[in-house]
mmCIF file of C-alpha atoms and ligand atoms in Angstrom:
data_model
loop_
_atom_site.group_PDB
_atom_site.id
_atom_site.type_symbol
_atom_site.label_atom_id
_atom_site.label_comp_id
_atom_site.label_asym_id
_atom_site.label_seq_id
_atom_site.Cartn_x
_atom_site.Cartn_y
_atom_site.Cartn_z
ATOM 1 C CA MET A 1 -4.488 0.430 28.008
ATOM 2 C CA LYS A 2 -2.125 -1.222 25.503
ATOM 3 C CA LYS A 3 -3.760 -1.821 22.129
ATOM 4 C CA ILE A 4 -3.153 -4.894 19.949
ATOM 5 C CA GLY A 5 -4.510 -5.601 16.464
ATOM 6 C CA ILE A 6 -5.742 -8.973 15.264
ATOM 7 C CA THR A 7 -6.366 -10.036 11.668
ATOM 8 C CA THR A 8 -8.710 -12.941 12.433
ATOM 9 C CA THR A 9 -10.221 -14.630 15.496
ATOM 10 C CA VAL A 10 -7.466 -15.632 17.933
ATOM 11 C CA PRO A 11 -7.601 -16.725 21.611
ATOM 12 C CA ILE A 12 -8.600 -13.268 22.813
ATOM 13 C CA GLU A 13 -8.793 -14.524 26.417
ATOM 14 C CA ILE A 14 -4.987 -14.600 26.527
ATOM 15 C CA LEU A 15 -4.632 -11.052 25.218
ATOM 16 C CA ILE A 16 -7.248 -9.645 27.602
ATOM 17 C CA ALA A 17 -5.606 -11.495 30.517
ATOM 18 C CA ALA A 18 -2.343 -9.805 29.485
ATOM 19 C CA GLY A 19 -4.009 -6.393 29.796
ATOM 20 C CA TYR A 20 -4.591 -5.544 26.129
ATOM 21 C CA GLU A 21 -7.440 -3.788 24.394
ATOM 22 C CA VAL A 22 -7.949 -6.089 21.385
ATOM 23 C CA VAL A 23 -9.044 -4.630 18.047
ATOM 24 C CA ASP A 24 -10.005 -6.672 14.994
ATOM 25 C CA LEU A 25 -8.490 -4.822 12.039
ATOM 26 C CA ASN A 26 -11.111 -6.319 9.693
ATOM 27 C CA ASN A 27 -13.845 -4.601 11.684
ATOM 28 C CA ILE A 28 -12.030 -1.235 11.632
ATOM 29 C CA PHE A 29 -11.586 -1.578 7.883
ATOM 30 C CA ILE A 30 -15.198 -2.537 7.096
ATOM 31 C CA MET A 31 -16.697 0.150 9.365
ATOM 32 C CA SER A 32 -14.339 2.911 8.243
ATOM 33 C CA ASN A 33 -15.665 5.861 6.273
ATOM 34 C CA LYS A 34 -12.231 5.848 4.611
ATOM 35 C CA TYR A 35 -12.871 2.254 3.499
ATOM 36 C CA ALA A 36 -11.790 2.693 -0.163
ATOM 37 C CA GLY A 37 -8.858 4.889 0.909
ATOM 38 C CA LEU A 38 -7.480 2.072 3.114
ATOM 39 C CA ILE A 39 -7.408 -0.284 0.118
ATOM 40 C CA GLU A 40 -5.793 2.430 -1.987
ATOM 41 C CA LYS A 41 -3.143 3.001 0.670
ATOM 42 C CA ALA A 42 -2.165 -0.681 0.498
ATOM 43 C CA GLU A 43 -1.986 -0.533 -3.305
ATOM 44 C CA ARG A 44 0.150 2.621 -3.170
ATOM 45 C CA ASP A 45 2.494 0.752 -0.795
ATOM 46 C CA GLY A 46 2.878 -2.054 -3.317
ATOM 47 C CA PHE A 47 0.043 -4.561 -2.735
ATOM 48 C CA PRO A 48 -0.993 -5.904 -6.160
ATOM 49 C CA SER A 49 -4.447 -5.011 -7.469
ATOM 50 C CA SER A 50 -4.888 -8.780 -7.952
ATOM 51 C CA SER A 51 -4.844 -9.467 -4.196
ATOM 52 C CA CYS A 52 -7.645 -9.800 -1.673
ATOM 53 C CA ALA A 53 -9.275 -6.498 -0.678
ATOM 54 C CA PHE A 54 -9.634 -7.680 2.946
ATOM 55 C CA LYS A 55 -5.878 -8.137 3.247
ATOM 56 C CA LYS A 56 -5.278 -4.703 1.765
ATOM 57 C CA GLY A 57 -7.911 -3.146 4.012
ATOM 58 C CA VAL A 58 -6.418 -4.768 7.111
ATOM 59 C CA TYR A 59 -2.996 -3.420 6.184
ATOM 60 C CA GLY A 60 -4.434 0.046 5.541
ATOM 61 C CA ALA A 61 -6.324 -0.025 8.869
ATOM 62 C CA ALA A 62 -3.179 -1.026 10.808
ATOM 63 C CA MET A 63 -1.136 1.764 9.210
ATOM 64 C CA ASP A 64 -3.837 4.400 9.458
ATOM 65 C CA ASN A 65 -4.414 3.720 13.168
ATOM 66 C CA ASP A 66 -0.740 3.458 14.038
ATOM 67 C CA PHE A 67 -0.814 -0.032 15.553
ATOM 68 C CA LYS A 68 2.478 -1.044 17.181
ATOM 69 C CA GLU A 69 1.583 -4.660 18.053
ATOM 70 C CA ILE A 70 -0.321 -7.263 16.029
ATOM 71 C CA VAL A 71 -1.061 -10.976 16.326
ATOM 72 C CA GLY A 72 -0.238 -12.894 13.158
ATOM 73 C CA VAL A 73 -1.830 -16.299 12.593
ATOM 74 C CA THR A 74 0.858 -18.424 10.980
ATOM 75 C CA GLU A 75 -1.242 -21.572 10.469
ATOM 76 C CA GLY A 76 -4.979 -22.069 9.994
ATOM 77 C CA ASP A 77 -5.708 -18.670 8.491
ATOM 78 C CA CYS A 78 -5.316 -17.004 5.146
ATOM 79 C CA SER A 79 -2.628 -18.186 2.719
ATOM 80 C CA ASN A 80 -1.507 -14.546 2.395
ATOM 81 C CA SER A 81 -1.037 -13.977 6.143
ATOM 82 C CA LYS A 82 2.657 -14.793 6.230
ATOM 83 C CA ALA A 83 3.541 -12.207 3.592
ATOM 84 C CA LEU A 84 1.353 -9.578 5.288
ATOM 85 C CA GLU A 85 3.078 -10.255 8.620
ATOM 86 C CA GLU A 86 6.472 -9.810 6.988
ATOM 87 C CA VAL A 87 5.372 -6.434 5.647
ATOM 88 C CA PHE A 88 4.127 -5.450 9.132
ATOM 89 C CA ARG A 89 7.520 -6.400 10.607
ATOM 90 C CA MET A 90 9.319 -4.379 7.949
ATOM 91 C CA LYS A 91 7.167 -1.396 8.965
ATOM 92 C CA GLY A 92 8.384 -1.764 12.559
ATOM 93 C CA ILE A 93 5.254 -3.422 13.989
ATOM 94 C CA LYS A 94 5.800 -6.190 16.541
ATOM 95 C CA VAL A 95 4.076 -9.336 15.306
ATOM 96 C CA TYR A 96 3.237 -12.121 17.778
ATOM 97 C CA PRO A 97 2.727 -15.503 16.098
ATOM 98 C CA PHE A 98 -0.139 -17.871 16.823
ATOM 99 C CA ALA A 99 -0.941 -21.149 15.014
ATOM 100 C CA TYR A 100 -4.026 -23.329 14.719
ATOM 101 C CA PRO A 101 -2.216 -26.619 13.902
ATOM 102 C CA SER A 102 -3.360 -27.857 10.508
ATOM 103 C CA ASN A 103 -3.370 -31.512 11.706
ATOM 104 C CA HIS A 104 -6.194 -30.526 14.111
ATOM 105 C CA LYS A 105 -4.733 -32.512 17.016
ATOM 106 C CA LEU A 106 -5.783 -31.401 20.483
ATOM 107 C CA SER A 107 -2.272 -32.015 21.869
ATOM 108 C CA ASP A 108 -0.675 -29.748 19.239
ATOM 109 C CA LEU A 109 -3.274 -27.037 19.787
ATOM 110 C CA LYS A 110 -2.569 -27.255 23.527
ATOM 111 C CA ASN A 111 1.149 -26.669 22.835
ATOM 112 C CA SER A 112 0.286 -23.730 20.624
ATOM 113 C CA LEU A 113 -2.001 -22.141 23.246
ATOM 114 C CA ASP A 114 0.556 -22.755 26.013
ATOM 115 C CA HIS A 115 3.227 -21.099 23.874
ATOM 116 C CA PHE A 116 0.941 -18.108 23.259
ATOM 117 C CA MET A 117 0.322 -17.814 27.020
ATOM 118 C CA ASN A 118 4.097 -17.900 27.634
ATOM 119 C CA ILE A 119 4.685 -15.110 25.122
ATOM 120 C CA PHE A 120 2.257 -12.896 27.047
ATOM 121 C CA LYS A 121 3.323 -14.193 30.482
ATOM 122 C CA VAL A 122 -0.165 -15.173 31.628
ATOM 123 C CA SER A 123 -1.218 -18.319 33.485
ATOM 124 C CA LEU A 124 -3.917 -20.783 32.515
ATOM 125 C CA GLY A 125 -5.854 -19.772 35.637
ATOM 126 C CA GLU A 126 -5.884 -16.087 34.587
ATOM 127 C CA VAL A 127 -6.944 -17.022 31.072
ATOM 128 C CA GLU A 128 -9.752 -19.281 32.315
ATOM 129 C CA GLN A 129 -11.129 -16.465 34.458
ATOM 130 C CA VAL A 130 -11.384 -14.251 31.365
ATOM 131 C CA ARG A 131 -12.843 -17.130 29.333
ATOM 132 C CA ILE A 132 -15.637 -17.644 31.864
ATOM 133 C CA ARG A 133 -16.505 -13.938 31.669
ATOM 134 C CA LEU A 134 -16.385 -13.860 27.858
ATOM 135 C CA ASN A 135 -18.443 -17.018 27.543
ATOM 136 C CA LYS A 136 -21.272 -15.328 29.450
ATOM 137 C CA ILE A 137 -21.224 -12.650 26.745
ATOM 138 C CA ARG A 138 -20.984 -15.269 23.995
ATOM 139 C CA ASN A 139 -24.051 -16.859 25.520
ATOM 140 C CA LEU A 140 -25.940 -13.571 24.993
ATOM 141 C CA VAL A 141 -24.824 -13.583 21.359
ATOM 142 C CA LYS A 142 -26.098 -17.154 21.089
ATOM 143 C CA LYS A 143 -29.477 -15.820 22.238
ATOM 144 C CA ILE A 144 -29.440 -13.346 19.335
ATOM 145 C CA ASP A 145 -28.781 -16.273 16.994
ATOM 146 C CA GLU A 146 -31.754 -18.141 18.504
ATOM 147 C CA LEU A 147 -33.880 -15.008 18.186
ATOM 148 C CA THR A 148 -32.981 -15.147 14.483
ATOM 149 C CA TYR A 149 -33.659 -18.759 13.552
ATOM 150 C CA ILE A 150 -36.100 -19.938 16.248
ATOM 151 C CA ASP A 151 -38.134 -16.843 17.201
ATOM 152 C CA ASN A 152 -37.711 -15.150 13.790
ATOM 153 C CA LYS A 153 -37.378 -11.738 15.398
ATOM 154 C CA ALA A 154 -33.733 -10.693 15.004
ATOM 155 C CA THR A 155 -32.720 -9.574 11.520
ATOM 156 C CA ALA A 156 -30.019 -11.304 9.499
ATOM 157 C CA LEU A 157 -27.894 -8.154 9.660
ATOM 158 C CA GLU A 158 -28.112 -8.078 13.478
ATOM 159 C CA ASN A 159 -27.217 -11.758 13.503
ATOM 160 C CA HIS A 160 -24.161 -10.997 11.360
ATOM 161 C CA ILE A 161 -23.027 -7.919 13.296
ATOM 162 C CA TYR A 162 -23.284 -9.294 16.851
ATOM 163 C CA GLN A 163 -21.652 -12.622 16.021
ATOM 164 C CA ILE A 164 -18.807 -11.104 14.023
ATOM 165 C CA SER A 165 -18.186 -8.610 16.830
ATOM 166 C CA CYS A 166 -17.176 -11.526 19.076
ATOM 167 C CA SER A 167 -13.714 -11.559 17.459
ATOM 168 C CA ASP A 168 -12.818 -8.486 19.573
ATOM 169 C CA PHE A 169 -15.999 -7.738 21.625
ATOM 170 C CA ASN A 170 -15.889 -4.287 20.001
ATOM 171 C CA GLY A 171 -12.741 -3.515 21.980
ATOM 172 C CA ASN A 172 -14.587 -3.433 25.338
ATOM 173 C CA ASP A 173 -16.384 -6.559 26.554
ATOM 174 C CA HIS A 174 -18.223 -4.736 29.374
ATOM 175 C CA ASN A 175 -19.801 -2.172 27.037
ATOM 176 C CA PHE A 176 -20.541 -4.917 24.525
ATOM 177 C CA GLU A 177 -22.362 -6.937 27.185
ATOM 178 C CA ASP A 178 -24.550 -3.942 28.116
ATOM 179 C CA GLU A 179 -25.345 -3.309 24.470
ATOM 180 C CA LEU A 180 -26.310 -6.961 23.967
ATOM 181 C CA ARG A 181 -28.638 -7.034 26.974
ATOM 182 C CA ASN A 182 -30.500 -3.960 25.705
ATOM 183 C CA LYS A 183 -30.624 -5.322 22.174
ATOM 184 C CA ILE A 184 -32.036 -8.673 23.271
ATOM 185 C CA LYS A 185 -34.768 -6.927 25.247
ATOM 186 C CA GLU A 186 -35.654 -4.790 22.252
ATOM 187 C CA ILE A 187 -35.654 -7.723 19.804
ATOM 188 C CA ARG A 188 -37.879 -9.818 22.092
ATOM 189 C CA SER A 189 -40.543 -7.098 22.007
ATOM 190 C CA ARG A 190 -40.796 -7.222 18.196
ATOM 191 C CA LYS A 191 -43.267 -9.031 15.977
ATOM 192 C CA THR A 192 -41.995 -12.095 14.127
ATOM 193 C CA ILE A 193 -40.568 -11.680 10.635
ATOM 194 C CA GLU A 194 -42.451 -13.807 8.094
ATOM 195 C CA LYS A 195 -40.653 -14.845 4.919
ATOM 196 C CA LYS A 196 -41.161 -17.878 2.720
ATOM 197 C CA LEU A 197 -37.523 -18.894 2.234
ATOM 198 C CA ARG A 198 -34.924 -19.611 4.879
ATOM 199 C CA LEU A 199 -31.341 -19.191 3.687
ATOM 200 C CA ALA A 200 -27.855 -19.976 4.899
ATOM 201 C CA TYR A 201 -24.928 -17.662 4.301
ATOM 202 C CA ILE A 202 -21.636 -19.540 4.338
ATOM 203 C CA GLY A 203 -18.025 -18.554 3.683
ATOM 204 C CA THR A 204 -16.085 -15.378 4.332
ATOM 205 C CA PRO A 205 -18.161 -12.705 6.101
ATOM 206 C CA PRO A 206 -19.316 -10.312 3.396
ATOM 207 C CA MET A 207 -17.610 -7.169 2.213
ATOM 208 C CA THR A 208 -21.111 -6.287 0.978
ATOM 209 C CA SER A 209 -23.319 -6.371 4.075
ATOM 210 C CA ASP A 210 -26.264 -4.969 2.074
ATOM 211 C CA ILE A 211 -26.759 -8.595 0.964
ATOM 212 C CA TYR A 212 -28.891 -9.194 4.091
ATOM 213 C CA ASP A 213 -31.446 -6.494 3.335
ATOM 214 C CA PHE A 214 -31.348 -7.274 -0.374
ATOM 215 C CA VAL A 215 -32.488 -10.912 -0.037
ATOM 216 C CA GLU A 216 -35.368 -9.793 2.217
ATOM 217 C CA LYS A 217 -36.928 -8.011 -0.758
ATOM 218 C CA PHE A 218 -37.618 -11.449 -2.270
ATOM 219 C CA ASN A 219 -39.655 -13.098 0.472
ATOM 220 C CA SER A 220 -36.463 -14.624 1.907
ATOM 221 C CA ARG A 221 -34.189 -14.204 4.875
ATOM 222 C CA ILE A 222 -30.825 -15.456 6.004
ATOM 223 C CA VAL A 223 -31.133 -17.380 9.274
ATOM 224 C CA TYR A 224 -27.639 -18.852 9.477
ATOM 225 C CA ASN A 225 -24.305 -17.023 9.197
ATOM 226 C CA GLU A 226 -21.770 -19.798 9.221
ATOM 227 C CA VAL A 227 -18.351 -18.227 9.873
ATOM 228 C CA GLN A 228 -19.706 -15.354 11.968
ATOM 229 C CA ARG A 229 -21.361 -17.957 14.229
ATOM 230 C CA GLU A 230 -18.012 -19.735 14.604
ATOM 231 C CA PHE A 231 -16.445 -16.426 15.755
ATOM 232 C CA ALA A 232 -18.991 -16.474 18.609
ATOM 233 C CA PHE A 233 -18.070 -20.030 19.769
ATOM 234 C CA PRO A 234 -21.629 -21.280 20.341
ATOM 235 C CA ARG A 235 -20.426 -24.797 21.200
ATOM 236 C CA GLY A 236 -17.218 -23.726 22.941
ATOM 237 C CA ILE A 237 -19.274 -22.257 25.769
ATOM 238 C CA ASN A 238 -19.892 -25.786 27.056
ATOM 239 C CA TYR A 239 -16.270 -26.920 27.101
ATOM 240 C CA LYS A 240 -14.260 -27.254 30.260
ATOM 241 C CA ASN A 241 -11.132 -25.396 29.134
ATOM 242 C CA ILE A 242 -9.685 -23.093 26.487
ATOM 243 C CA TYR A 243 -7.989 -26.020 24.700
ATOM 244 C CA GLU A 244 -11.267 -27.790 23.972
ATOM 245 C CA GLN A 245 -13.001 -24.542 23.071
ATOM 246 C CA TYR A 246 -10.488 -23.600 20.384
ATOM 247 C CA TYR A 247 -10.280 -27.206 19.187
ATOM 248 C CA ASP A 248 -13.971 -27.185 18.334
ATOM 249 C CA TYR A 249 -13.754 -24.099 16.128
ATOM 250 C CA THR A 250 -14.265 -25.046 12.518
ATOM 251 C CA TYR A 251 -12.896 -22.076 10.569
ATOM 252 C CA PRO A 252 -9.111 -22.705 10.758
ATOM 253 C CA TYR A 253 -9.256 -26.442 10.161
ATOM 254 C CA ASP A 254 -10.034 -28.745 7.246
ATOM 255 C CA ILE A 255 -13.055 -28.218 5.053
ATOM 256 C CA GLU A 256 -14.618 -31.577 6.024
ATOM 257 C CA PHE A 257 -14.867 -30.443 9.653
ATOM 258 C CA ARG A 258 -16.573 -27.220 8.523
ATOM 259 C CA ILE A 259 -18.970 -29.085 6.252
ATOM 260 C CA GLN A 260 -20.141 -31.410 9.043
ATOM 261 C CA GLU A 261 -21.264 -28.406 11.099
ATOM 262 C CA ILE A 262 -22.834 -26.677 8.078
ATOM 263 C CA LYS A 263 -24.887 -29.820 7.326
ATOM 264 C CA LYS A 264 -26.079 -30.011 10.918
ATOM 265 C CA GLN A 265 -27.191 -26.374 10.869
ATOM 266 C CA ILE A 266 -28.902 -26.684 7.472
ATOM 267 C CA LYS A 267 -31.054 -29.450 8.911
ATOM 268 C CA GLN A 268 -31.717 -27.825 12.275
ATOM 269 C CA ARG A 269 -32.587 -24.421 10.762
ATOM 270 C CA LYS A 270 -34.699 -25.869 7.928
ATOM 271 C CA ILE A 271 -32.677 -24.118 5.233
ATOM 272 C CA ASP A 272 -34.022 -23.940 1.649
ATOM 273 C CA GLY A 273 -30.881 -22.670 -0.088
ATOM 274 C CA VAL A 274 -27.312 -21.569 0.528
ATOM 275 C CA ILE A 275 -25.408 -18.471 -0.517
ATOM 276 C CA ASN A 276 -21.663 -19.143 -0.472
ATOM 277 C CA TYR A 277 -19.669 -15.916 -0.439
ATOM 278 C CA THR A 278 -16.072 -15.884 -1.598
ATOM 279 C CA GLN A 279 -13.676 -13.003 -1.954
ATOM 280 C CA ALA A 280 -11.879 -12.364 -5.247
ATOM 281 C CA PHE A 281 -8.285 -13.687 -5.198
ATOM 282 C CA CYS A 282 -8.952 -15.824 -2.080
ATOM 283 C CA TYR A 283 -7.720 -19.422 -1.952
ATOM 284 C CA ARG A 284 -11.044 -20.338 -0.326
ATOM 285 C CA GLN A 285 -12.712 -19.948 -3.741
ATOM 286 C CA ILE A 286 -11.274 -23.355 -4.610
ATOM 287 C CA GLU A 287 -13.050 -24.884 -1.587
ATOM 288 C CA HIS A 288 -16.347 -24.024 -3.274
ATOM 289 C CA ILE A 289 -15.784 -27.087 -5.503
ATOM 290 C CA ILE A 290 -15.870 -29.345 -2.423
ATOM 291 C CA ILE A 291 -18.737 -27.492 -0.739
ATOM 292 C CA LYS A 292 -20.904 -27.769 -3.851
ATOM 293 C CA GLU A 293 -20.258 -31.507 -4.089
ATOM 294 C CA SER A 294 -20.853 -32.091 -0.392
ATOM 295 C CA LEU A 295 -24.107 -30.222 0.253
ATOM 296 C CA ASP A 296 -27.303 -31.660 -1.102
ATOM 297 C CA ILE A 297 -29.097 -28.313 -1.389
ATOM 298 C CA PRO A 298 -29.189 -25.500 -3.998
ATOM 299 C CA ILE A 299 -26.119 -23.258 -3.653
ATOM 300 C CA LEU A 300 -25.309 -19.913 -5.225
ATOM 301 C CA ASN A 301 -21.719 -18.723 -5.197
ATOM 302 C CA VAL A 302 -21.354 -14.962 -4.883
ATOM 303 C CA GLU A 303 -18.019 -13.224 -5.274
ATOM 304 C CA GLY A 304 -17.058 -9.879 -3.756
ATOM 305 C CA ASP A 305 -14.032 -7.741 -4.469
ATOM 306 C CA LYS A 306 -13.421 -4.101 -3.541
ATOM 307 C CA LEU A 307 -16.986 -2.796 -3.519
ATOM 308 C CA ASN A 308 -18.800 -2.678 -0.178
ATOM 309 C CA VAL A 309 -22.219 -2.870 -1.848
ATOM 310 C CA LEU A 310 -23.635 -5.540 -4.169
ATOM 311 C CA ASP A 311 -23.097 -4.854 -7.866
ATOM 312 C CA ALA A 312 -25.954 -5.058 -10.405
ATOM 313 C CA ARG A 313 -24.888 -8.435 -11.823
ATOM 314 C CA THR A 314 -24.701 -10.075 -8.386
ATOM 315 C CA LYS A 315 -28.119 -8.655 -7.486
ATOM 316 C CA LEU A 316 -29.590 -10.188 -10.652
ATOM 317 C CA ARG A 317 -28.014 -13.584 -9.905
ATOM 318 C CA ILE A 318 -29.313 -13.568 -6.319
ATOM 319 C CA GLU A 319 -32.795 -12.568 -7.496
ATOM 320 C CA ALA A 320 -32.847 -15.390 -10.092
ATOM 321 C CA PHE A 321 -31.661 -17.904 -7.465
ATOM 322 C CA LEU A 322 -34.347 -16.863 -4.980
ATOM 323 C CA ASP A 323 -37.060 -16.969 -7.705
ATOM 324 C CA MET A 324 -36.007 -20.520 -8.490
ATOM 325 C CA LEU A 325 -36.142 -21.530 -4.812
ATOM 326 C CA ILE A 326 -39.585 -19.971 -4.336
ATOM 327 C CA ASP A 327 -40.884 -21.844 -7.404
ATOM 328 C CA ARG A 328 -39.533 -25.096 -5.959
ATOM 329 C CA LYS A 329 -41.160 -24.578 -2.580
HETATM 330 S S1 SF4 B 1 -10.887 -13.439 2.061
HETATM 331 FE FE1 SF4 B 1 -9.425 -15.095 1.721
HETATM 332 S S2 SF4 B 1 -7.576 -14.103 0.911
HETATM 333 FE FE2 SF4 B 1 -8.856 -12.530 1.857
HETATM 334 S S3 SF4 B 1 -8.125 -12.322 3.952
HETATM 335 FE FE3 SF4 B 1 -9.830 -13.778 3.997
HETATM 336 S S4 SF4 B 1 -8.888 -15.815 3.773
HETATM 337 FE FE4 SF4 B 1 -7.364 -14.264 3.137
#
């Protein structure tokens, strides 16, 4: 099967309909035992040390795994994407462009999706067939989310992993579906997790996934992973076509649209405090100013860089934040 790399969530239905095995390069990077080496490779090839480690890791993962085709998101993704795509092209990789129109108009998104379908020579009917199949799997992932915040049985790390895996369905949607069914059965048989504080994690999915276990040491647990949940399209499942589904996806669009959904989830999930994760050298750090002003709830901003585990200073800050929240409650 032909293999294609993606650097963020894109309309995977179109790629699967075109016969590709889709691989999210972020996931390869984060899971790799050569994790630090992939960043180093990018720096040896000229990426500045003052650039985002995710971008460098994605580049390293693409080179290390010899990808020949990649989808580049030209609008609605990272401000560094364009430069990365140019480097990929220079290295002989074929880059297919896709855009989430920044004006967030349904008609423009429709044009963009139609154009993407034309590039891969697939029809809307073929794409919708794949979408129906994938949405059944997304519905299973939604159950894991409910088992996290309603039943209090799934862990925050499981919540993170299964939702984030929806960007590429771990490269094989059939195997992923089987794994989910078994996991749900196993989670249902567990006792409930009892913690005093309920937290939201918002922003870029963490480089440091030990954050989930760390907060649990302080009578707290994360019951909402904002961006990871968006990757799993929990609302898109109900829409009648791919245009509406990708229109109601908050991550690529304006911050106000994201904040509306965050506020809704904070209320529904009875959240006591928010951890906002940003990545060093990411333009999204500036959005923290707006998020802080817009949410009427205690927020801690945590920054990650190259390390894939929390550093001592960040641990201390999280501990102090959680102590404060427990005292308030
Ligand atoms: S963390 Fe920010 S700079 Fe890094 S890849 Fe993501 S959006 Fe781009």
